[in-house]
Tab-separated table of C-alpha atoms in Angstrom:
chain	number	residue	atom	x	y	z
A	1	MET	CA	8.372	104.222	102.209
A	2	TYR	CA	9.465	107.129	104.747
A	3	LEU	CA	13.143	105.662	107.249
A	4	GLU	CA	14.750	107.528	109.430
A	5	VAL	CA	17.826	106.330	111.012
A	6	GLU	CA	21.283	107.875	112.662
A	7	SER	CA	24.316	106.707	112.045
A	8	VAL	CA	28.131	108.156	112.249
A	9	GLY	CA	28.454	108.617	108.734
A	10	GLN	CA	26.590	109.110	105.316
A	11	ASN	CA	27.387	105.601	103.377
A	12	LYS	CA	26.614	103.718	106.996
A	13	ALA	CA	23.506	105.530	107.317
A	14	ARG	CA	22.165	105.171	103.666
A	15	LYS	CA	23.367	101.357	103.898
A	16	LYS	CA	21.249	101.023	106.996
A	17	ALA	CA	17.938	102.331	105.870
A	18	ILE	CA	18.180	100.179	102.694
A	19	LEU	CA	18.881	97.178	104.984
A	20	GLU	CA	15.241	98.194	107.092
A	21	ALA	CA	13.660	99.143	103.556
A	22	ARG	CA	15.036	95.541	102.588
A	23	ARG	CA	13.167	93.884	105.376
A	24	ASN	CA	9.842	95.635	105.324
A	25	ILE	CA	9.775	94.600	102.062
A	26	ASN	CA	10.234	91.067	102.586
A	27	ILE	CA	6.777	91.437	105.042
A	28	LEU	CA	6.079	91.993	102.463
A	29	LYS	CA	7.090	88.764	100.475
A	30	ILE	CA	6.273	86.524	102.955
A	31	VAL	CA	2.726	87.379	103.073
A	32	TYR	CA	1.942	88.305	99.319
A	33	ASP	CA	3.968	87.073	97.502
A	34	ILE	CA	5.207	83.214	98.790
A	35	HIS	CA	5.696	81.240	95.367
A	36	GLY	CA	7.740	84.633	94.846
A	37	THR	CA	6.606	85.847	91.234
A	38	LEU	CA	6.030	89.138	92.028
A	39	PHE	CA	9.019	90.948	93.736
A	40	ASP	CA	12.407	91.040	91.640
A	41	LEU	CA	14.217	92.472	94.012
A	42	HIS	CA	17.937	91.020	93.081
A	43	ALA	CA	18.612	94.367	92.201
A	44	GLU	CA	21.842	96.238	94.359
A	45	SER	CA	19.381	98.486	95.856
A	46	PRO	CA	16.206	98.567	94.530
A	47	PHE	CA	15.170	101.865	95.979
A	48	ASP	CA	15.523	105.697	95.053
A	49	TYR	CA	16.537	107.532	98.109
A	50	ILE	CA	16.278	111.128	99.323
A	51	TYR	CA	18.675	111.778	102.487
A	52	HIS	CA	17.779	114.535	104.794
A	53	MET	CA	20.969	115.621	106.775
A	54	ASP	CA	21.976	118.793	109.034
A	55	LYS	CA	18.278	120.137	108.187
A	56	SER	CA	19.391	120.430	103.995
A	57	LYS	CA	17.978	118.041	101.273
A	58	SER	CA	20.095	115.943	98.842
A	59	THR	CA	19.467	113.128	96.983
A	60	GLY	CA	21.091	109.899	96.902
A	61	GLY	CA	22.348	107.203	93.958
A	62	GLY	CA	20.571	103.893	93.934
A	63	TYR	CA	18.730	101.757	91.824
A	64	ARG	CA	15.309	101.074	90.723
A	65	ASN	CA	13.878	98.312	88.293
A	66	HIS	CA	11.825	100.391	85.877
A	67	GLY	CA	9.701	98.772	83.613
A	68	LYS	CA	7.706	96.340	86.071
A	69	GLU	CA	4.956	96.840	88.115
A	70	THR	CA	4.252	94.841	91.029
A	71	ILE	CA	0.599	94.193	91.312
A	72	PHE	CA	-1.219	92.344	94.152
A	73	VAL	CA	-4.449	92.302	95.567
A	74	ARG	CA	-4.535	93.845	99.254
A	75	ARG	CA	-6.836	91.514	101.508
A	76	ASP	CA	-7.895	92.887	105.497
A	77	PHE	CA	-6.327	89.130	106.859
A	78	LEU	CA	-3.175	89.505	104.930
A	79	ASP	CA	-2.848	93.633	106.231
A	80	GLN	CA	-3.287	92.405	109.411
A	81	MET	CA	-0.315	89.994	109.908
A	82	VAL	CA	2.214	92.360	107.747
A	83	SER	CA	0.483	94.623	110.910
A	84	ASP	CA	1.044	91.531	113.830
A	85	ILE	CA	5.274	91.214	111.885
A	86	THR	CA	5.576	95.059	111.614
A	87	SER	CA	5.270	95.287	115.328
A	88	MET	CA	7.841	92.652	115.829
A	89	ARG	CA	10.052	94.599	113.642
A	90	ILE	CA	9.917	97.255	115.820
A	91	ASN	CA	9.710	96.381	119.007
A	92	LYS	CA	12.770	97.279	121.266
A	93	HIS	CA	12.972	93.905	123.585
A	94	PRO	CA	11.303	91.453	121.344
A	95	SER	CA	10.637	87.982	122.609
A	96	ASP	CA	13.018	84.789	121.264
A	97	LEU	CA	9.184	83.952	119.353
A	98	GLU	CA	9.109	86.744	117.780
A	99	LYS	CA	12.776	87.004	116.934
A	100	ARG	CA	12.047	83.278	115.480
A	101	LEU	CA	9.764	84.792	113.183
A	102	LEU	CA	11.273	87.693	112.139
A	103	ASN	CA	14.426	85.506	110.930
A	104	ALA	CA	12.566	83.529	109.086
A	105	VAL	CA	10.506	86.334	106.925
A	106	ASP	CA	14.573	87.471	106.742
A	107	ILE	CA	15.593	84.483	105.134
A	108	PHE	CA	12.694	83.865	103.009
A	109	GLY	CA	13.509	87.614	102.074
A	110	LEU	CA	16.624	86.277	100.728
A	111	VAL	CA	14.082	84.463	97.674
A	112	ASP	CA	13.746	86.426	94.261
A	113	ASP	CA	13.036	85.104	91.195
A	114	ALA	CA	17.432	85.237	89.924
A	115	THR	CA	16.900	82.064	93.304
A	116	PRO	CA	17.746	78.896	92.005
A	117	LEU	CA	14.787	76.306	92.715
A	118	HIS	CA	16.076	74.257	95.168
A	119	ILE	CA	17.870	76.637	97.066
A	120	ARG	CA	14.155	78.732	97.197
A	121	PHE	CA	12.967	75.034	99.117
A	122	LEU	CA	16.389	74.620	100.721
A	123	LEU	CA	15.505	78.434	102.460
A	124	CYS	CA	12.460	77.489	103.138
A	125	ILE	CA	13.613	74.620	105.172
A	126	ILE	CA	16.040	75.917	106.769
A	127	ALA	CA	13.247	79.410	108.032
A	128	LEU	CA	11.025	76.324	109.646
A	129	GLU	CA	13.748	74.802	110.786
A	130	GLY	CA	15.550	77.871	112.409
A	131	MET	CA	11.187	78.966	114.011
A	132	LEU	CA	10.145	75.460	115.306
A	133	LEU	CA	13.287	73.697	116.560
A	134	ALA	CA	14.796	74.740	119.954
A	135	GLU	CA	17.910	75.566	120.280
A	136	GLY	CA	20.554	72.791	120.766
A	137	GLU	CA	18.986	69.961	119.223
A	138	LYS	CA	21.180	68.066	117.273
A	139	ASP	CA	19.339	64.540	116.643
A	140	TYR	CA	16.407	63.356	114.717
A	141	LEU	CA	15.718	66.873	113.385
A	142	GLY	CA	13.696	65.855	110.369
A	143	TRP	CA	10.914	63.654	112.536
A	144	LYS	CA	11.180	66.767	115.428
A	145	LEU	CA	10.039	69.035	112.693
A	146	SER	CA	8.205	67.149	111.136
A	147	GLU	CA	5.430	66.380	114.004
A	148	LYS	CA	5.496	70.244	115.307
A	149	VAL	CA	4.460	70.905	111.654
A	150	ALA	CA	1.713	67.736	112.181
A	151	PHE	CA	0.339	69.572	114.793
A	152	LEU	CA	0.807	72.590	114.463
A	153	LEU	CA	-1.626	73.192	110.429
A	154	GLY	CA	-2.943	69.631	110.657
A	155	ASP	CA	-6.150	70.260	111.181
A	156	THR	CA	-6.585	74.183	110.045
A	157	PRO	CA	-8.656	74.498	107.300
A	158	ALA	CA	-5.940	75.747	104.857
A	159	TRP	CA	-4.434	72.035	104.771
A	160	ILE	CA	-7.178	70.617	105.117
A	161	VAL	CA	-7.947	72.246	101.777
A	162	THR	CA	-5.040	71.901	100.059
A	163	PHE	CA	-4.923	68.274	101.486
A	164	TYR	CA	-8.112	67.106	100.357
A	165	ARG	CA	-8.454	69.013	97.242
A	166	ILE	CA	-11.630	70.863	98.497
A	167	PRO	CA	-12.768	72.807	95.159
A	168	PRO	CA	-12.966	76.754	96.466
A	169	GLU	CA	-16.688	77.377	96.014
A	170	ASP	CA	-17.527	74.247	98.144
A	171	VAL	CA	-14.717	75.277	101.586
A	172	ARG	CA	-18.061	77.171	103.045
A	173	THR	CA	-19.993	73.889	103.380
A	174	THR	CA	-17.939	71.006	103.432
A	175	LEU	CA	-15.097	72.501	105.854
A	176	THR	CA	-17.322	72.417	109.481
A	177	ASP	CA	-15.800	71.533	112.585
A	178	ASP	CA	-17.566	68.268	112.722
A	179	TYR	CA	-15.373	67.735	109.194
A	180	ILE	CA	-12.086	69.224	110.974
A	181	ASN	CA	-12.712	67.010	113.031
A	182	LYS	CA	-13.404	63.651	111.761
A	183	LYS	CA	-10.187	64.605	109.566
A	184	ARG	CA	-8.005	65.571	112.326
A	185	SER	CA	-5.465	62.904	112.493
A	186	SER	CA	-5.222	61.523	109.106
A	187	ALA	CA	-4.480	65.535	107.525
A	188	ARG	CA	-1.739	65.002	110.705
A	189	SER	CA	-0.790	61.753	109.760
A	190	ALA	CA	0.239	62.866	106.004
A	191	LEU	CA	1.599	66.060	106.628
A	192	ASP	CA	4.225	64.486	109.187
A	193	ARG	CA	4.668	62.330	105.905
A	194	GLN	CA	4.911	65.557	103.594
A	195	MET	CA	7.513	66.942	105.799
A	196	LYS	CA	9.194	63.747	106.027
A	197	LYS	CA	9.886	63.877	102.737
A	198	PHE	CA	10.468	67.375	102.290
A	199	TYR	CA	13.414	66.652	105.148
A	200	GLY	CA	14.481	63.924	103.247
A	201	LYS	CA	14.987	65.909	100.050
A	202	ARG	CA	16.716	68.715	101.795
A	203	SER	CA	19.528	66.707	102.889
A	204	GLY	CA	19.584	65.201	99.866
A	205	PHE	CA	20.445	67.650	99.000
A	206	ALA	CA	22.246	69.068	101.172
A	207	HIS	CA	25.133	65.927	101.063
A	208	GLY	CA	24.719	64.905	97.417
A	209	GLY	CA	23.846	68.157	95.630
A	210	LEU	CA	22.429	68.141	92.335
A	211	GLU	CA	23.699	64.838	91.512
A	212	ALA	CA	20.748	63.105	94.255
A	213	ASP	CA	19.461	60.275	94.013
A	214	LYS	CA	16.193	60.816	91.529
A	215	SER	CA	13.590	60.133	94.053
A	216	LYS	CA	14.630	63.443	95.660
A	217	LYS	CA	14.942	65.381	92.599
A	218	ILE	CA	13.342	69.350	94.742
A	219	SER	CA	10.092	70.151	91.920
A	220	SER	CA	8.337	73.381	91.103
A	221	ASP	CA	5.877	71.814	93.257
A	222	ASP	CA	7.775	70.905	96.371
A	223	TYR	CA	8.576	74.440	96.938
A	224	ASN	CA	5.222	76.050	95.896
A	225	MET	CA	4.195	73.344	98.608
A	226	ILE	CA	6.521	74.365	101.717
A	227	SER	CA	6.345	78.120	101.070
A	228	SER	CA	2.381	77.252	101.953
A	229	ILE	CA	4.309	75.681	104.928
A	230	LEU	CA	6.292	78.023	105.615
A	231	ARG	CA	3.271	80.805	106.001
A	232	TRP	CA	1.228	78.871	107.412
A	233	THR	CA	3.406	78.487	110.342
A	234	ILE	CA	4.073	82.046	110.661
A	235	GLU	CA	0.529	82.714	110.470
A	236	LYS	CA	0.130	80.146	113.042
A	237	LEU	CA	2.956	81.415	115.335
A	238	ILE	CA	1.471	84.780	115.177
A	239	GLU	CA	-1.877	83.355	116.673
A	240	LEU	CA	-0.072	81.460	119.583
A	241	HIS	CA	2.293	84.494	119.957
A	242	LYS	CA	-1.381	86.432	120.773
A	243	SER	CA	-2.192	83.690	123.126
A	244	GLY	CA	1.138	84.304	125.448
A	245	ILE	CA	3.877	82.187	123.443
A	246	ASN	CA	6.543	83.472	123.354
A	247	HIS	CA	9.794	81.261	123.475
A	248	ILE	CA	9.919	77.540	122.122
A	249	ALA	CA	11.237	75.141	124.792
A	250	THR	CA	11.356	74.653	128.260
A	251	LYS	CA	15.537	74.175	129.463
A	252	ASP	CA	14.366	72.070	132.437
A	253	LYS	CA	12.636	69.066	130.170
A	254	GLU	CA	10.762	67.725	133.291
A	255	LYS	CA	8.472	71.145	133.673
A	256	ILE	CA	7.808	70.970	129.971
A	257	SER	CA	3.834	70.810	130.523
A	258	GLU	CA	3.766	73.264	133.097
A	259	ASP	CA	5.582	75.947	130.944
A	260	ALA	CA	1.719	77.916	129.297
A	261	SER	CA	4.292	80.233	127.521
A	262	SER	CA	6.753	77.053	125.905
A	263	LEU	CA	5.502	75.717	122.496
A	264	ASP	CA	6.452	72.718	122.780
A	265	ALA	CA	3.860	72.600	126.116
A	266	TYR	CA	1.522	73.836	123.993
A	267	ILE	CA	2.405	70.871	121.377
A	268	GLU	CA	2.674	68.341	124.026
A	269	LYS	CA	-1.317	68.865	125.440
A	270	LEU	CA	-2.026	68.576	121.561
A	271	ARG	CA	0.241	65.471	121.282
A	272	TYR	CA	-2.436	64.298	124.362
A	273	SER	CA	-5.816	66.122	123.941
């Protein structure tokens, strides 16, 4: 990985380069390692580095986790997702939606194999809130978040295959447009219920800690599902961004339906379609 940075002071340049390198790794993590099993990045710096200054070359310090290989199978559609997020990362004038997507990637980047399960779960919920909830929203946050996720993902192949437990060998023949149309309403309702349950667990931990009600205990299955929902949401928002949606909410509530570049307007159309 080659990074060119500018700063006043060698150490500041080093910190800046490591920050950008971590952000690049975060993109790979959220695309290829959504359940957090591949990348072991909790050392102070996982990068060996060489820096150039005044046309000279010097070796730096840094750390590397020796003895552990990171292997993952490349997929064209996932590589495209990496490219899309990277384009947002290098955009000097990112839109509101792009900033939110990048923030979600950075939040997920805090997850590593040393992060406790309940904190992993909480970070995913926080990332979803940051992407989907309008700035300044204070009331009924769990209800609003659940509804938005349900409308965005409820009729996507990923959720329908997961919810109806369609075997991989049957996906191509089962997942027809007609099947999705028939299942759309029930699948959205199920995802809405699932998200409300997750938000309840998030609130239970936030207010009751690890001693919260047993019904609000966070399991590894909960984390695997919410991390998948986070990745699916990012995929969906990238798709919508390409179609012209670049922010979450229209400030004038009376003109929501008129704002074609607003995510809330898009969801409003889905609600009544």
